[in-house]
Structure formats: structure tokens, C-alpha cells
PDB file of C-alpha atoms and ligand atoms in Angstrom:
ATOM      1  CA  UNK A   1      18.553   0.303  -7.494  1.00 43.00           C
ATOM      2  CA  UNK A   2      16.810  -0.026  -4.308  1.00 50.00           C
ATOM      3  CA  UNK A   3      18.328   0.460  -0.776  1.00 65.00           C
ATOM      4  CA  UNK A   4      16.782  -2.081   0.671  1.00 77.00           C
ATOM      5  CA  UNK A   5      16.667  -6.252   1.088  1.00 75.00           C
ATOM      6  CA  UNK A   6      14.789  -8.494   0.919  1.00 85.00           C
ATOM      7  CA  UNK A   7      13.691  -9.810   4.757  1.00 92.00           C
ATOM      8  CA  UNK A   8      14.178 -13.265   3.580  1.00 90.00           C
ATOM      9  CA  UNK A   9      17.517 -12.538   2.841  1.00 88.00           C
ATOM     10  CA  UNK A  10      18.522 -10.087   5.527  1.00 90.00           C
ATOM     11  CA  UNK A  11      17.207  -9.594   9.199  1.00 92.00           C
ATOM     12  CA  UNK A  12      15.772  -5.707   8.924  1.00 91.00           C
ATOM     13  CA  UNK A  13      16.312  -3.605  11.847  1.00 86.00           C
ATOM     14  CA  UNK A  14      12.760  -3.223  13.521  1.00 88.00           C
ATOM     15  CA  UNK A  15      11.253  -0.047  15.526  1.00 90.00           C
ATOM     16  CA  UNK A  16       8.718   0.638  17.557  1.00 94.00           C
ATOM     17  CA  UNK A  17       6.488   2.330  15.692  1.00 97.00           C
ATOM     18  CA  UNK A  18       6.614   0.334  12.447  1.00 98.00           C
ATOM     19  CA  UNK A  19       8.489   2.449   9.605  1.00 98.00           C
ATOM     20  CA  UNK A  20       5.990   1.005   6.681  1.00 98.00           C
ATOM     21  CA  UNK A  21       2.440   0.799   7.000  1.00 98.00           C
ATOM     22  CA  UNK A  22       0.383  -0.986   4.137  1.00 99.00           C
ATOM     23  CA  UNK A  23      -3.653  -0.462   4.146  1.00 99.00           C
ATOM     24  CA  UNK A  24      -6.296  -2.251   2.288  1.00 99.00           C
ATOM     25  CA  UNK A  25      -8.910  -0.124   2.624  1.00 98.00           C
ATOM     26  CA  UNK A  26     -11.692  -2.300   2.611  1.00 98.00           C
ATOM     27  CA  UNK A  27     -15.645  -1.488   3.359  1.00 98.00           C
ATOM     28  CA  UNK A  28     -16.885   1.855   2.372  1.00 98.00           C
ATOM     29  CA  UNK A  29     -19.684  -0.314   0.081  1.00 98.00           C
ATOM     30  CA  UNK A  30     -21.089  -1.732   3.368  1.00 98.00           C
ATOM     31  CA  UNK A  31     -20.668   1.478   4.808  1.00 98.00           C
ATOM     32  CA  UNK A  32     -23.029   3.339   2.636  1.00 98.00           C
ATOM     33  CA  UNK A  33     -25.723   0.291   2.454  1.00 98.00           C
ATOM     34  CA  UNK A  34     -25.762   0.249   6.331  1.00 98.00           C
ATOM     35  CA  UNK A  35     -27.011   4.199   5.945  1.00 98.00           C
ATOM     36  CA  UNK A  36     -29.132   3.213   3.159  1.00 98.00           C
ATOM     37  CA  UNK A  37     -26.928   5.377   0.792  1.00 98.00           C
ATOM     38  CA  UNK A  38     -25.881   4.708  -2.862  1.00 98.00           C
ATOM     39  CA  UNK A  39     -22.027   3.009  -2.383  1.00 98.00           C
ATOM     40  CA  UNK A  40     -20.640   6.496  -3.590  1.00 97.00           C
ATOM     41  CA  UNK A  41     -21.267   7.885  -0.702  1.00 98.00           C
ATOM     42  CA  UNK A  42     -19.159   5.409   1.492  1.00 98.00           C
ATOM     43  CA  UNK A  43     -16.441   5.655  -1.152  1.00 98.00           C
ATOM     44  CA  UNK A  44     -16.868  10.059  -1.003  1.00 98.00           C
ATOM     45  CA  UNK A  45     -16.708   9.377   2.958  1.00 98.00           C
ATOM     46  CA  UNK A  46     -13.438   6.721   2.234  1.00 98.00           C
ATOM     47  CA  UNK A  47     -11.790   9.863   0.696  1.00 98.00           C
ATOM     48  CA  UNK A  48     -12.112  11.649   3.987  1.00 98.00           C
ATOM     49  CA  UNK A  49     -10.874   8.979   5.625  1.00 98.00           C
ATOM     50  CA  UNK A  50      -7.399   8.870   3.647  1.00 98.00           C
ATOM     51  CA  UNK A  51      -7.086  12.134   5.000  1.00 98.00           C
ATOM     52  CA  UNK A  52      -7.368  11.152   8.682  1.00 98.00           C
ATOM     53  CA  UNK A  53      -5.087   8.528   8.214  1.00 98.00           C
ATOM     54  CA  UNK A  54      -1.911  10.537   6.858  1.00 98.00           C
ATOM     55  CA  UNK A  55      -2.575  12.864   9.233  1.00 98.00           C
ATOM     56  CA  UNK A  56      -2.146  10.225  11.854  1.00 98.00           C
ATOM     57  CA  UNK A  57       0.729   8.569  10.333  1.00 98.00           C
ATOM     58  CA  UNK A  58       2.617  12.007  10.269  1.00 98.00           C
ATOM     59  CA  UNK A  59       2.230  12.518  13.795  1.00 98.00           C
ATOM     60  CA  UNK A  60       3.103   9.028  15.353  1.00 98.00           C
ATOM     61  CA  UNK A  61       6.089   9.341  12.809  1.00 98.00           C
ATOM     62  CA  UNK A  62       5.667   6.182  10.398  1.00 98.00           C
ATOM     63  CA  UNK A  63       7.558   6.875   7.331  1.00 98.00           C
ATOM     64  CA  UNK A  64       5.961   4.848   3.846  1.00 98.00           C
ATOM     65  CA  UNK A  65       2.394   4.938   4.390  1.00 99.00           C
ATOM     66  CA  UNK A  66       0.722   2.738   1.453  1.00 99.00           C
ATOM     67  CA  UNK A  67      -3.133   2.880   0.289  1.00 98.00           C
ATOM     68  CA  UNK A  68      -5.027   0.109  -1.905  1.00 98.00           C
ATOM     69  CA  UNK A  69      -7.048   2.398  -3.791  1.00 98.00           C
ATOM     70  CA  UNK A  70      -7.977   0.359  -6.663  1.00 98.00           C
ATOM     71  CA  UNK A  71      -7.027  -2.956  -7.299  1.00 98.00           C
ATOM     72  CA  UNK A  72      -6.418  -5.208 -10.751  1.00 97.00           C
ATOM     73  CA  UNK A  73      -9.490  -6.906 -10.286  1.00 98.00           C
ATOM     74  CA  UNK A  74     -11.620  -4.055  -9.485  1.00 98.00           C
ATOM     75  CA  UNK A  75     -12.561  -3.327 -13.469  1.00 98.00           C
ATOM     76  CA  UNK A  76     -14.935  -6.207 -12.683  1.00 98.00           C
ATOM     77  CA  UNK A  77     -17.361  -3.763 -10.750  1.00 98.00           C
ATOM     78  CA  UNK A  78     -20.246  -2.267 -12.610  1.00 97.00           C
ATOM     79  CA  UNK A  79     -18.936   0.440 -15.169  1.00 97.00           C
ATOM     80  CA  UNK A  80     -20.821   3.359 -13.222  1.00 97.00           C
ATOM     81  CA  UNK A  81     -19.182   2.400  -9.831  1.00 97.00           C
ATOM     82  CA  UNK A  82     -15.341   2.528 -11.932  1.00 97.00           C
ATOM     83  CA  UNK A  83     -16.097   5.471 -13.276  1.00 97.00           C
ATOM     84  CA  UNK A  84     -17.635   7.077  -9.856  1.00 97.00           C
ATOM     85  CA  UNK A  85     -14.510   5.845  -8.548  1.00 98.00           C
ATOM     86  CA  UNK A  86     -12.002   7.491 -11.497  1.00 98.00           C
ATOM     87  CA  UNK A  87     -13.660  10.205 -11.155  1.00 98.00           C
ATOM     88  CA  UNK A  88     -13.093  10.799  -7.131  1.00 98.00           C
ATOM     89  CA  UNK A  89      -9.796  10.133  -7.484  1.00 98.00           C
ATOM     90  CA  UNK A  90      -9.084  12.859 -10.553  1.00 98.00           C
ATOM     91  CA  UNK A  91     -10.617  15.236  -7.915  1.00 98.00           C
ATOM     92  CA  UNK A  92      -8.534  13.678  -5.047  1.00 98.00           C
ATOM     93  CA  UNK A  93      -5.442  14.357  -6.990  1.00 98.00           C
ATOM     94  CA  UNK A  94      -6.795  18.032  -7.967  1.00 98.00           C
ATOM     95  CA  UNK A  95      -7.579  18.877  -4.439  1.00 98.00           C
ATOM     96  CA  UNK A  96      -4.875  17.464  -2.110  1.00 98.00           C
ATOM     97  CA  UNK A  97      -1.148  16.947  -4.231  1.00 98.00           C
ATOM     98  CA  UNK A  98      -0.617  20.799  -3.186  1.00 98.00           C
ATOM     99  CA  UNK A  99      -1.589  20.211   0.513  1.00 98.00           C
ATOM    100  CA  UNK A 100       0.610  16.985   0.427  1.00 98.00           C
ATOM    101  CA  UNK A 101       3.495  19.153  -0.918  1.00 98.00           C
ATOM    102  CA  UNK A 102       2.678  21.726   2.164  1.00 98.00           C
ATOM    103  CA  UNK A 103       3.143  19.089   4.647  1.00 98.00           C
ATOM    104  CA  UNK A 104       6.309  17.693   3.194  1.00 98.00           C
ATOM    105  CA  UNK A 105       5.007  14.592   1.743  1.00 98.00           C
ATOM    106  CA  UNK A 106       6.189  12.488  -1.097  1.00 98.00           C
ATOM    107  CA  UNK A 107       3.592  11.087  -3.101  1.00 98.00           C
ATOM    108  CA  UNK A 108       3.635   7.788  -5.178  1.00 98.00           C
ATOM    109  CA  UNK A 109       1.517   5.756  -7.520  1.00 98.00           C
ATOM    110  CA  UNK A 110       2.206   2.440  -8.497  1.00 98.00           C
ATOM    111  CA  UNK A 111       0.171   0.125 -10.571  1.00 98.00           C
ATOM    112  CA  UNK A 112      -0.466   0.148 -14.301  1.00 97.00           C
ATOM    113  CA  UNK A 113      -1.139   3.613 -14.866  1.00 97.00           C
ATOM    114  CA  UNK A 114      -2.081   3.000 -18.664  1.00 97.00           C
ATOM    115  CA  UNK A 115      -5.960   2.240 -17.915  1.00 95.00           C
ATOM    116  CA  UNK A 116      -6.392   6.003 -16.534  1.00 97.00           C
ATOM    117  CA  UNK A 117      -7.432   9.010 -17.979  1.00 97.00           C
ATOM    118  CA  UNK A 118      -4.670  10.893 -20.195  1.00 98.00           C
ATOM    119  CA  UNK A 119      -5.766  13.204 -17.357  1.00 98.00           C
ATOM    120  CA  UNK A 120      -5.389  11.476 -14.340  1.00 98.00           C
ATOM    121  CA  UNK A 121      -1.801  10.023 -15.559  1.00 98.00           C
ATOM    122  CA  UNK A 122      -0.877  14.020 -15.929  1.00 98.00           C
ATOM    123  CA  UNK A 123      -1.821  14.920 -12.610  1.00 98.00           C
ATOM    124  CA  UNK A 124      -0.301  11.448 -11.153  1.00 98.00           C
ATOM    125  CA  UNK A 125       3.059  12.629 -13.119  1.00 98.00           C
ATOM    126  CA  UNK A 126       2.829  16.615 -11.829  1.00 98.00           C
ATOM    127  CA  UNK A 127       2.034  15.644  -8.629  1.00 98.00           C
ATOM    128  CA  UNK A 128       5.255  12.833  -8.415  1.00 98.00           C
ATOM    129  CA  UNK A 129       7.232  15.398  -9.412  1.00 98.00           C
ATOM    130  CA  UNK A 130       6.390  18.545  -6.860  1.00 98.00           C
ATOM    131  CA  UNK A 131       6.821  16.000  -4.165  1.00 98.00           C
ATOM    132  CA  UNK A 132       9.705  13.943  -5.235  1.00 98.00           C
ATOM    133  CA  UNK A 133      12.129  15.531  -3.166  1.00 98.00           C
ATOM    134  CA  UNK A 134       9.751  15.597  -0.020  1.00 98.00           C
ATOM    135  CA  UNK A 135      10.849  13.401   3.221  1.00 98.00           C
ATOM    136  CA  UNK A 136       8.308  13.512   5.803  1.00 98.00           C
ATOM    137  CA  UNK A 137       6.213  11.045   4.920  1.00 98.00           C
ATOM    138  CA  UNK A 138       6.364   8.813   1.373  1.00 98.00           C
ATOM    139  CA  UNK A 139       3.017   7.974   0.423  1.00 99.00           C
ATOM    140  CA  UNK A 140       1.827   5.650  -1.854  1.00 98.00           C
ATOM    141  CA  UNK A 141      -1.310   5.049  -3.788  1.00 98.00           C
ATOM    142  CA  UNK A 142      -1.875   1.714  -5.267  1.00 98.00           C
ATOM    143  CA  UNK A 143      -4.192   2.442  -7.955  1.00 98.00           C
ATOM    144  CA  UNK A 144      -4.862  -0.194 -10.935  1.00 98.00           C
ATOM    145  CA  UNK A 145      -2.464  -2.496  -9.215  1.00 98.00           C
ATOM    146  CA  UNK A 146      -1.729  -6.283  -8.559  1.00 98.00           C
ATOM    147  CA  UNK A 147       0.673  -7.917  -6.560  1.00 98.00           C
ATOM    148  CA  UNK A 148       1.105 -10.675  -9.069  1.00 98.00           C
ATOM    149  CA  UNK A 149       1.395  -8.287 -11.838  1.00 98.00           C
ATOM    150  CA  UNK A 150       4.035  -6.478 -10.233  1.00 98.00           C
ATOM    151  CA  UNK A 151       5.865  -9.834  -9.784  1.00 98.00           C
ATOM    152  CA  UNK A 152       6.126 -10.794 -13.394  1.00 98.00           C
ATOM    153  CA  UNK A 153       7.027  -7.160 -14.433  1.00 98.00           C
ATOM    154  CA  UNK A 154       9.615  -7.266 -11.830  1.00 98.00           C
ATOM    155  CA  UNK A 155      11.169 -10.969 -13.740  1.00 98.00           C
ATOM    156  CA  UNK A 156      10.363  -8.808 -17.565  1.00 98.00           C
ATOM    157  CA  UNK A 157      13.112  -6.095 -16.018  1.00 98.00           C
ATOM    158  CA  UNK A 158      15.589  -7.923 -14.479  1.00 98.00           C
ATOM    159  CA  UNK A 159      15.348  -9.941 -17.430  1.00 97.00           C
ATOM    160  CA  UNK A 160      15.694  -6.790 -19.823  1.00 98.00           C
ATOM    161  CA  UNK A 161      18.797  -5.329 -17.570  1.00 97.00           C
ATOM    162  CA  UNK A 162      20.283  -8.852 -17.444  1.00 97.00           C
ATOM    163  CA  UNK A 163      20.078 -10.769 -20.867  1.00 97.00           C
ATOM    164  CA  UNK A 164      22.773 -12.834 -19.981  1.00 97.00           C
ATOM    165  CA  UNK A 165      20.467 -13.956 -16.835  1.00 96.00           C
ATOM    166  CA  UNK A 166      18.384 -16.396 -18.982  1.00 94.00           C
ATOM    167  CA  UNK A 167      21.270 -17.974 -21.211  1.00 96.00           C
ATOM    168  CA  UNK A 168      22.121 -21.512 -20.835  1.00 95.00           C
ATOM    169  CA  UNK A 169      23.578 -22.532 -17.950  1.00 96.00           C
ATOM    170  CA  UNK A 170      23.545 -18.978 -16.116  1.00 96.00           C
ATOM    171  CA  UNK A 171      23.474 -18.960 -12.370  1.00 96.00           C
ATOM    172  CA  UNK A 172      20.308 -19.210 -10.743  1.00 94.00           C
ATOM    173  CA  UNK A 173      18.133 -16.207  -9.899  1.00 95.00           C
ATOM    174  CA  UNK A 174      17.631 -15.559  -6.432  1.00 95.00           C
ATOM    175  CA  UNK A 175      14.844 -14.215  -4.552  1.00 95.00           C
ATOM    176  CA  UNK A 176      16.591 -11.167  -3.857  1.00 95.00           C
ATOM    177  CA  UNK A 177      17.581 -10.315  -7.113  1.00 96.00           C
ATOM    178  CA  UNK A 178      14.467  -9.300  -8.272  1.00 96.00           C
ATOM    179  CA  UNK A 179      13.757  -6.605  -5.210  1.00 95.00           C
ATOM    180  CA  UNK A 180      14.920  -3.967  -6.598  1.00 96.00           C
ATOM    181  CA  UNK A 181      12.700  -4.297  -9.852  1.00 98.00           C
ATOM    182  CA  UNK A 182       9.755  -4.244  -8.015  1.00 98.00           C
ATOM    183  CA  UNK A 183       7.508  -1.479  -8.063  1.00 98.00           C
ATOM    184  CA  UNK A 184       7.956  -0.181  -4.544  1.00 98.00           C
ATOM    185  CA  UNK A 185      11.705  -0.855  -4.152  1.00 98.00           C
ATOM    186  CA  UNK A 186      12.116   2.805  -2.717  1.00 98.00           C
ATOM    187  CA  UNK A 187      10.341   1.725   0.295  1.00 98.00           C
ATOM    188  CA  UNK A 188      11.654  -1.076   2.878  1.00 97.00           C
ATOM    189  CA  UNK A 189       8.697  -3.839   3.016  1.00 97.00           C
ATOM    190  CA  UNK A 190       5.522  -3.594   5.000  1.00 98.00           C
ATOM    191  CA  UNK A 191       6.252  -3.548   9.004  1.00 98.00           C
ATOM    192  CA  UNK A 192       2.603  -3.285   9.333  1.00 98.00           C
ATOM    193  CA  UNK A 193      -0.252  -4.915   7.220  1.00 99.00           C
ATOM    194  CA  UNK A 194      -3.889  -3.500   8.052  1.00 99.00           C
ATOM    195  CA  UNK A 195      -6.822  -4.534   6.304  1.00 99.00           C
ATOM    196  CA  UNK A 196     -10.444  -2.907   7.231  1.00 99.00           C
ATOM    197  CA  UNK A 197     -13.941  -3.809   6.738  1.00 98.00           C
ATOM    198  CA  UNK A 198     -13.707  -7.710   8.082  1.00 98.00           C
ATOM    199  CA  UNK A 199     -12.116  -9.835   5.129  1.00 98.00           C
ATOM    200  CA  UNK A 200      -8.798 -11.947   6.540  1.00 98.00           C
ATOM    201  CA  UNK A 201      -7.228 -12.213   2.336  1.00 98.00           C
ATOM    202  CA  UNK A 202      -4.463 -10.217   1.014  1.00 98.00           C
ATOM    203  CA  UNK A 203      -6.627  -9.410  -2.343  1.00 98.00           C
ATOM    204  CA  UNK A 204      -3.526  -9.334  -4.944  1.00 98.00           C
ATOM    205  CA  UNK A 205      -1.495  -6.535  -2.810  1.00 98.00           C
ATOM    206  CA  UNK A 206       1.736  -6.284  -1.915  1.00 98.00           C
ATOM    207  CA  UNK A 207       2.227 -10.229  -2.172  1.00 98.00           C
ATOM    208  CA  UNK A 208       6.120 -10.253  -2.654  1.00 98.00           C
ATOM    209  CA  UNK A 209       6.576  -7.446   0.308  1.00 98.00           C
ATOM    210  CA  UNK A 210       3.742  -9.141   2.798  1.00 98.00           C
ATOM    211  CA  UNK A 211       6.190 -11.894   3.372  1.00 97.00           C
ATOM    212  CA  UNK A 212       7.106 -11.231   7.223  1.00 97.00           C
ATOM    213  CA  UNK A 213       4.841  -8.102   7.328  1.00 98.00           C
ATOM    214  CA  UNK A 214       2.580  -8.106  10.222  1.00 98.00           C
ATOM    215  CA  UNK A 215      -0.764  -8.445   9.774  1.00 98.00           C
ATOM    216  CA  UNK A 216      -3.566  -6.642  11.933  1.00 98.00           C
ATOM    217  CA  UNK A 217      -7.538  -7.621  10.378  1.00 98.00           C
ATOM    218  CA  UNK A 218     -10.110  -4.901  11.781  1.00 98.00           C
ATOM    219  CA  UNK A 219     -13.909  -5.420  11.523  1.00 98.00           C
ATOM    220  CA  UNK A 220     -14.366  -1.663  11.328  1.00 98.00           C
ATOM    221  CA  UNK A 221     -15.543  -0.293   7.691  1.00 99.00           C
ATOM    222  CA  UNK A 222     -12.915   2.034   6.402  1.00 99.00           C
ATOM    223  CA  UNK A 223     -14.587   5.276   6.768  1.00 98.00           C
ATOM    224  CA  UNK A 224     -15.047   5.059  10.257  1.00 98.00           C
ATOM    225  CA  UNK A 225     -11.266   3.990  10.541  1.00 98.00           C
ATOM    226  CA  UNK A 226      -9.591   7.259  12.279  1.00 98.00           C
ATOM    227  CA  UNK A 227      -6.809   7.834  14.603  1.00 98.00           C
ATOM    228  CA  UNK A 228      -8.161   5.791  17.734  1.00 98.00           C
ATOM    229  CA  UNK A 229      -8.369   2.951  15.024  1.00 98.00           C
ATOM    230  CA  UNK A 230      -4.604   3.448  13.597  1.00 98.00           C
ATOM    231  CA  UNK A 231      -3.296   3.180  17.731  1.00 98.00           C
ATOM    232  CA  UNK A 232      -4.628  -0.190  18.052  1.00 98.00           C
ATOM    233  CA  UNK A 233      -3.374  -0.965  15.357  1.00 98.00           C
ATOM    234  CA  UNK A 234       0.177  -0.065  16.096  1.00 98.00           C
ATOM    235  CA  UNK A 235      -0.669  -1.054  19.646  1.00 98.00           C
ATOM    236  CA  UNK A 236      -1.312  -4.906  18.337  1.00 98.00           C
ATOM    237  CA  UNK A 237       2.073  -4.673  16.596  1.00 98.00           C
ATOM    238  CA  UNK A 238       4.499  -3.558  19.090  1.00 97.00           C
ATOM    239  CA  UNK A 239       2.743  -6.802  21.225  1.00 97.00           C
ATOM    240  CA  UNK A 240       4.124  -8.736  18.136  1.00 97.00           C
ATOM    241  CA  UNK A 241       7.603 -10.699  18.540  1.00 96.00           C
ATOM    242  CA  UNK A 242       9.222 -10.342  14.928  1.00 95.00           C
ATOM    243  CA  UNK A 243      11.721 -13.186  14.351  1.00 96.00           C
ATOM    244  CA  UNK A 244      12.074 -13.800  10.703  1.00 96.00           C
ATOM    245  CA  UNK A 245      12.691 -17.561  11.141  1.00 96.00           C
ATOM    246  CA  UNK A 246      15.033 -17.142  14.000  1.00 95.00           C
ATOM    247  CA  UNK A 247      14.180 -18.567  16.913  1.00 97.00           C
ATOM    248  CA  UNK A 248      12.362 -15.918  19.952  1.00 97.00           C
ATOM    249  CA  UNK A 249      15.931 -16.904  22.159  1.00 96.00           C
ATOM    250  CA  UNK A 250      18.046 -15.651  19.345  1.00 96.00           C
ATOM    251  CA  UNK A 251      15.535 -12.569  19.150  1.00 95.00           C
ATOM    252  CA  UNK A 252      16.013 -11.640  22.687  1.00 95.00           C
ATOM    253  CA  UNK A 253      19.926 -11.868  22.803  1.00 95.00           C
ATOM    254  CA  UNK A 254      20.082  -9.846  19.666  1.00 93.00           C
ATOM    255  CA  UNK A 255      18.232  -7.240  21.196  1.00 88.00           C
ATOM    256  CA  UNK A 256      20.718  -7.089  23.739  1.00 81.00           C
TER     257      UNK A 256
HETATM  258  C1  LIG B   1     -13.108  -0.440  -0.777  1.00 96.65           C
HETATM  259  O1  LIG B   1     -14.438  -0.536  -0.413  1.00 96.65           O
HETATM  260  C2  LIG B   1     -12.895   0.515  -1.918  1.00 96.65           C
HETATM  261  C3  LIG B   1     -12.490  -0.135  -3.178  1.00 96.65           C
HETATM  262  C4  LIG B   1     -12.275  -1.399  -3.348  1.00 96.65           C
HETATM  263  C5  LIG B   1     -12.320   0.733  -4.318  1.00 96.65           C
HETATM  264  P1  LIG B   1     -15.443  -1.497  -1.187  1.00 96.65           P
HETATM  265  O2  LIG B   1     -16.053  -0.736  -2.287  1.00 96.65           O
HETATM  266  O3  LIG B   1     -14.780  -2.764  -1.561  1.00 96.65           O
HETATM  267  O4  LIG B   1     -16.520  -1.752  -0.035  1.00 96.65           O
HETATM  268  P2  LIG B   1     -17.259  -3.110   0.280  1.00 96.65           P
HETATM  269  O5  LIG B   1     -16.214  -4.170   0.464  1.00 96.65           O
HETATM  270  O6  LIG B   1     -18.163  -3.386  -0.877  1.00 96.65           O
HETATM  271  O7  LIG B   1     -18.010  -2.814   1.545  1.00 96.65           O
HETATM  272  C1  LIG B   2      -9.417  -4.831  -2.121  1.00 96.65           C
HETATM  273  O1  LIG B   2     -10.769  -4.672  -1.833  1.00 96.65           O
HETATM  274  C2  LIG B   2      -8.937  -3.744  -3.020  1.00 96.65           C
HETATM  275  C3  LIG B   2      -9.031  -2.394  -2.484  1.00 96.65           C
HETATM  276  C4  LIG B   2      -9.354  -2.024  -1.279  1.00 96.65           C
HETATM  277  C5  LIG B   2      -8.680  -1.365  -3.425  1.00 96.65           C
HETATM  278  P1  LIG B   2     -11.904  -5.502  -2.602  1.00 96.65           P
HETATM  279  O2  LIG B   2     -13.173  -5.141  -1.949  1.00 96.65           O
HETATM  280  O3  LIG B   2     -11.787  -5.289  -4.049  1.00 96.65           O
HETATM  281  O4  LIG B   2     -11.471  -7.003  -2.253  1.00 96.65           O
HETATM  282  P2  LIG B   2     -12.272  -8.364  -2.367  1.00 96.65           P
HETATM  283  O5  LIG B   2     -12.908  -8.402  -3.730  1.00 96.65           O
HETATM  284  O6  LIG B   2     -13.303  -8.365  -1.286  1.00 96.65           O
HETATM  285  O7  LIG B   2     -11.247  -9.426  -2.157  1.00 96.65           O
HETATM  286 MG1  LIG B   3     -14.571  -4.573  -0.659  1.00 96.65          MG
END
């Protein structure tokens, strides 16, 4: 069961530097064509850039960083670009779960893991597991994964742990009753939404989550997106006045 509520139903306590930080990493295509270089190599360079950016989460101390690697819709690209892209992340998850296990992170995939490689679910399940117990940083991958999807599997459990939920004339569900059956409910939601490479849409995300996230849209392509580019970020959001409905008077005495 998770820890945390929903922000429509509660009022979560919010810090300076924002505790969860969601990423669509958006652009490495136009990257690449901008060089005159096949799209691989902007998605290769988008690797390097997933690096930078836990890096730079560690050290400003945000605590749930959350990556879009791969998305539900994103079987509709040609069948050499999904496989170019399985394939850098089998070698992603080769290459870095031990360094992420160095540096104290905890790493998580969600989406529907049953498309992948017999493979790729092995080293997603090793990997979970060596880091499980890790606290500096919890660090999701969204791989295969779509915000409605996660919505209606959410409903299918509570459902499941609650048959008496859908008889007639049982109470009716609340919002907040179906948080903890989400996929992420280890994490608190989204403080900070960032999306790269130009598009203002939410592309099937985090769409329960998002609801009073923040959201910061960045023209830069997401390989060039490095430290500099995380600080405005967070920059733009501590400008932001969070009031989750309430009213910015009500904010300010309950900040004391
Ligand atoms: C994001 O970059 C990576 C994935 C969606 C896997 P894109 O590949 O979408 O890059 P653009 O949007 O075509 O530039
Ligand atoms: C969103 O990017 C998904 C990921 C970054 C994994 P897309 O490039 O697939 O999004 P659309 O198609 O432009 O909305
Ligand atoms: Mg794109």
C-alpha cells in the first residue's frame, strides 16, 4: 500500500527543490537530423544524456527522478528504429544497473514489461532487485508505458483486492482509492514536470500523477539537456506558487 495521497485529496508538503522530478525526454530524432546523422545516433547521444541528468539530480538532492523512455504508442515507429531502441536499452541495463547500485540508487521500471525481450525483463528483474533496498535516489524508467493504461490496471486491482467494491449498491469509489494501485505508488506525485525538445502535450505519461505537477516545456533537444538545463528548470519552479485549489492568501498564512 502506498505512503502517499493523492494531492487532490490532501495538501502535500512542498520543498524547495522539488522531491519528484518527471522527464519526457523528447528530441534526440531532431537532434541527429540537425547533424545529418541517422536518428540512432541522437537516441546513442540521449543515453549519455540520462547519465548527466541523475548525476545532477543526485547532487541538488531530488529524490524520485522519472524517465519516459519508451512510450505505449511508440511500437508505431518503423520496426528498425524499435529494435535500435530495444537494443540500447538491453545494453543500458548491462552497462549501468552496477554503477547505479555504486551510487546508492534504486532503480524502477514500470510499464508493461511483457513486450520485451525474455532478456531485457531478466536484467529489468536483477537489476530491481540489487537496488531495491537503495535510498539515494529512486529512479524510474518508464519503458512500454501509458498513462491511461496504468489507469485502467489500477481500477482491474482495486477491483481484484475489493470484489465487494463493484456489488450493488456499494459505496462509491473515490479518487483516492485507486492511488495506491497505481504503478508508481512508491513515489509521491510529480513536483516537477519537464518535457524537452519543444512539444507542450503530456504524450500518455504520468496522466493520473500530472494533476498539480508543475510543468516546465524546454525547446532544447534532449541530448543537449545537461546540468545548466536541469537549474532552470528547478529555477522556474521554485518561482512557481503551488496552491492546490486554495487560494495564494491561504498559501501564504500556511506557510507561516
Ligand atoms: C525521444 O526522442 C526518444 C523516444 C521517444 C524513444 P524522439 O525519437 O521522439 O525524437 P524526435 O521527437 O523525433 O526528435
Ligand atoms: C514521448 O515522445 C515519449 C517518450 C519520450 C518516450 P514522443 O516523441 O513519442 O511523443 P509524440 O509522439 O511527439 O507525442
Ligand atoms: Mg519525439
Amino acid at each position: 500500500m502506498s505512503a502517499f495521497t493523492s494531492s487532490t485529496h490532501g495538501i502535500p508538503v512542498t520543498t524547495e527543490v522539488p522531491r519528484h522530478v518527471a522527464i519526457i525526454m523528447d528530441g534526440n530524432g531532431r537532434w541527429a537530423r540537425q547533424r545529418h546523422l541517422p536518428r540512432v545516433a541522437g537516441h546513442r547521444r540521449g543515453v549519455e544524456a540520462v547519465r548527466v541528468a541523475i548525476k545532477a539530480s543526485v547532487a541538488v538532492g531530488i529524490e524520485y527522478l522519472t524517465l519516459f523512455a519508451f512510450s505505449s504508442e511508440n511500437w508505431r515507429r518503423p520496426a528498425e528504429e524499435v529494435s535500435i531502441l530495444m537494443d540500447l536499452f538491453l545494453r543500458a541495463l548491462e552497462q549501468e544497473v552496477a554503477k547505479l547500485h555504486a551510487n546508492g540508487i534504486r532503480l524502477r521500471i514500470v510499464g508493461d514489461l511483457g513486450r520485451f525481450a525474455p532478456r531485457i525483463r531478466e536484467l529489468i528483474a536483477t537489476g530491481e532487485a540489487l537496488t531495491a533496498d537503495n535510498t539515494r535516489l529512486t529512479l524510474t524508467i518508464a519503458a512500454n508505458y501509458g498513462g491511461r493504461q496504468d489507469i485502467a490496471d489500477a481500477a482491474q486491482r482495486y477491483f481484484a483486492a475489493h470484489p465487494e467494491a463493484a456489488l450493488p449498491g456499494a459505496p462509491p469509489l473515490r479518487a483516492d482509492e485507486l492511488t495506491p494501485c497505481l504503478a508508481m505508488s512508491y513515489a509521491p506525485e510529480p513536483d516537477l514536470f519537464i518535457r524537452t525538445g519543444g512539444e507542450q502535450r503530456i504524450s500518455n505519461f504520468l496522466l493520473w500523477q500530472l494533476a498539480y505537477t508543475e510543468l516546465y516545456f524546454t525547446d532544447l533537444l534532449w541530448p543537449d539537456f545537461d546540468a545548466t538545463a536541469l537549474d532552470a528548470a528547478l529555477a522556474s519552479y521554485r518561482s512557481r506558487e503551488r496552491r492546490f485549489g486554495r487560494t495564494t492568501d491561504q498559501v501564504q498564512a500556511a506557510r507561516g
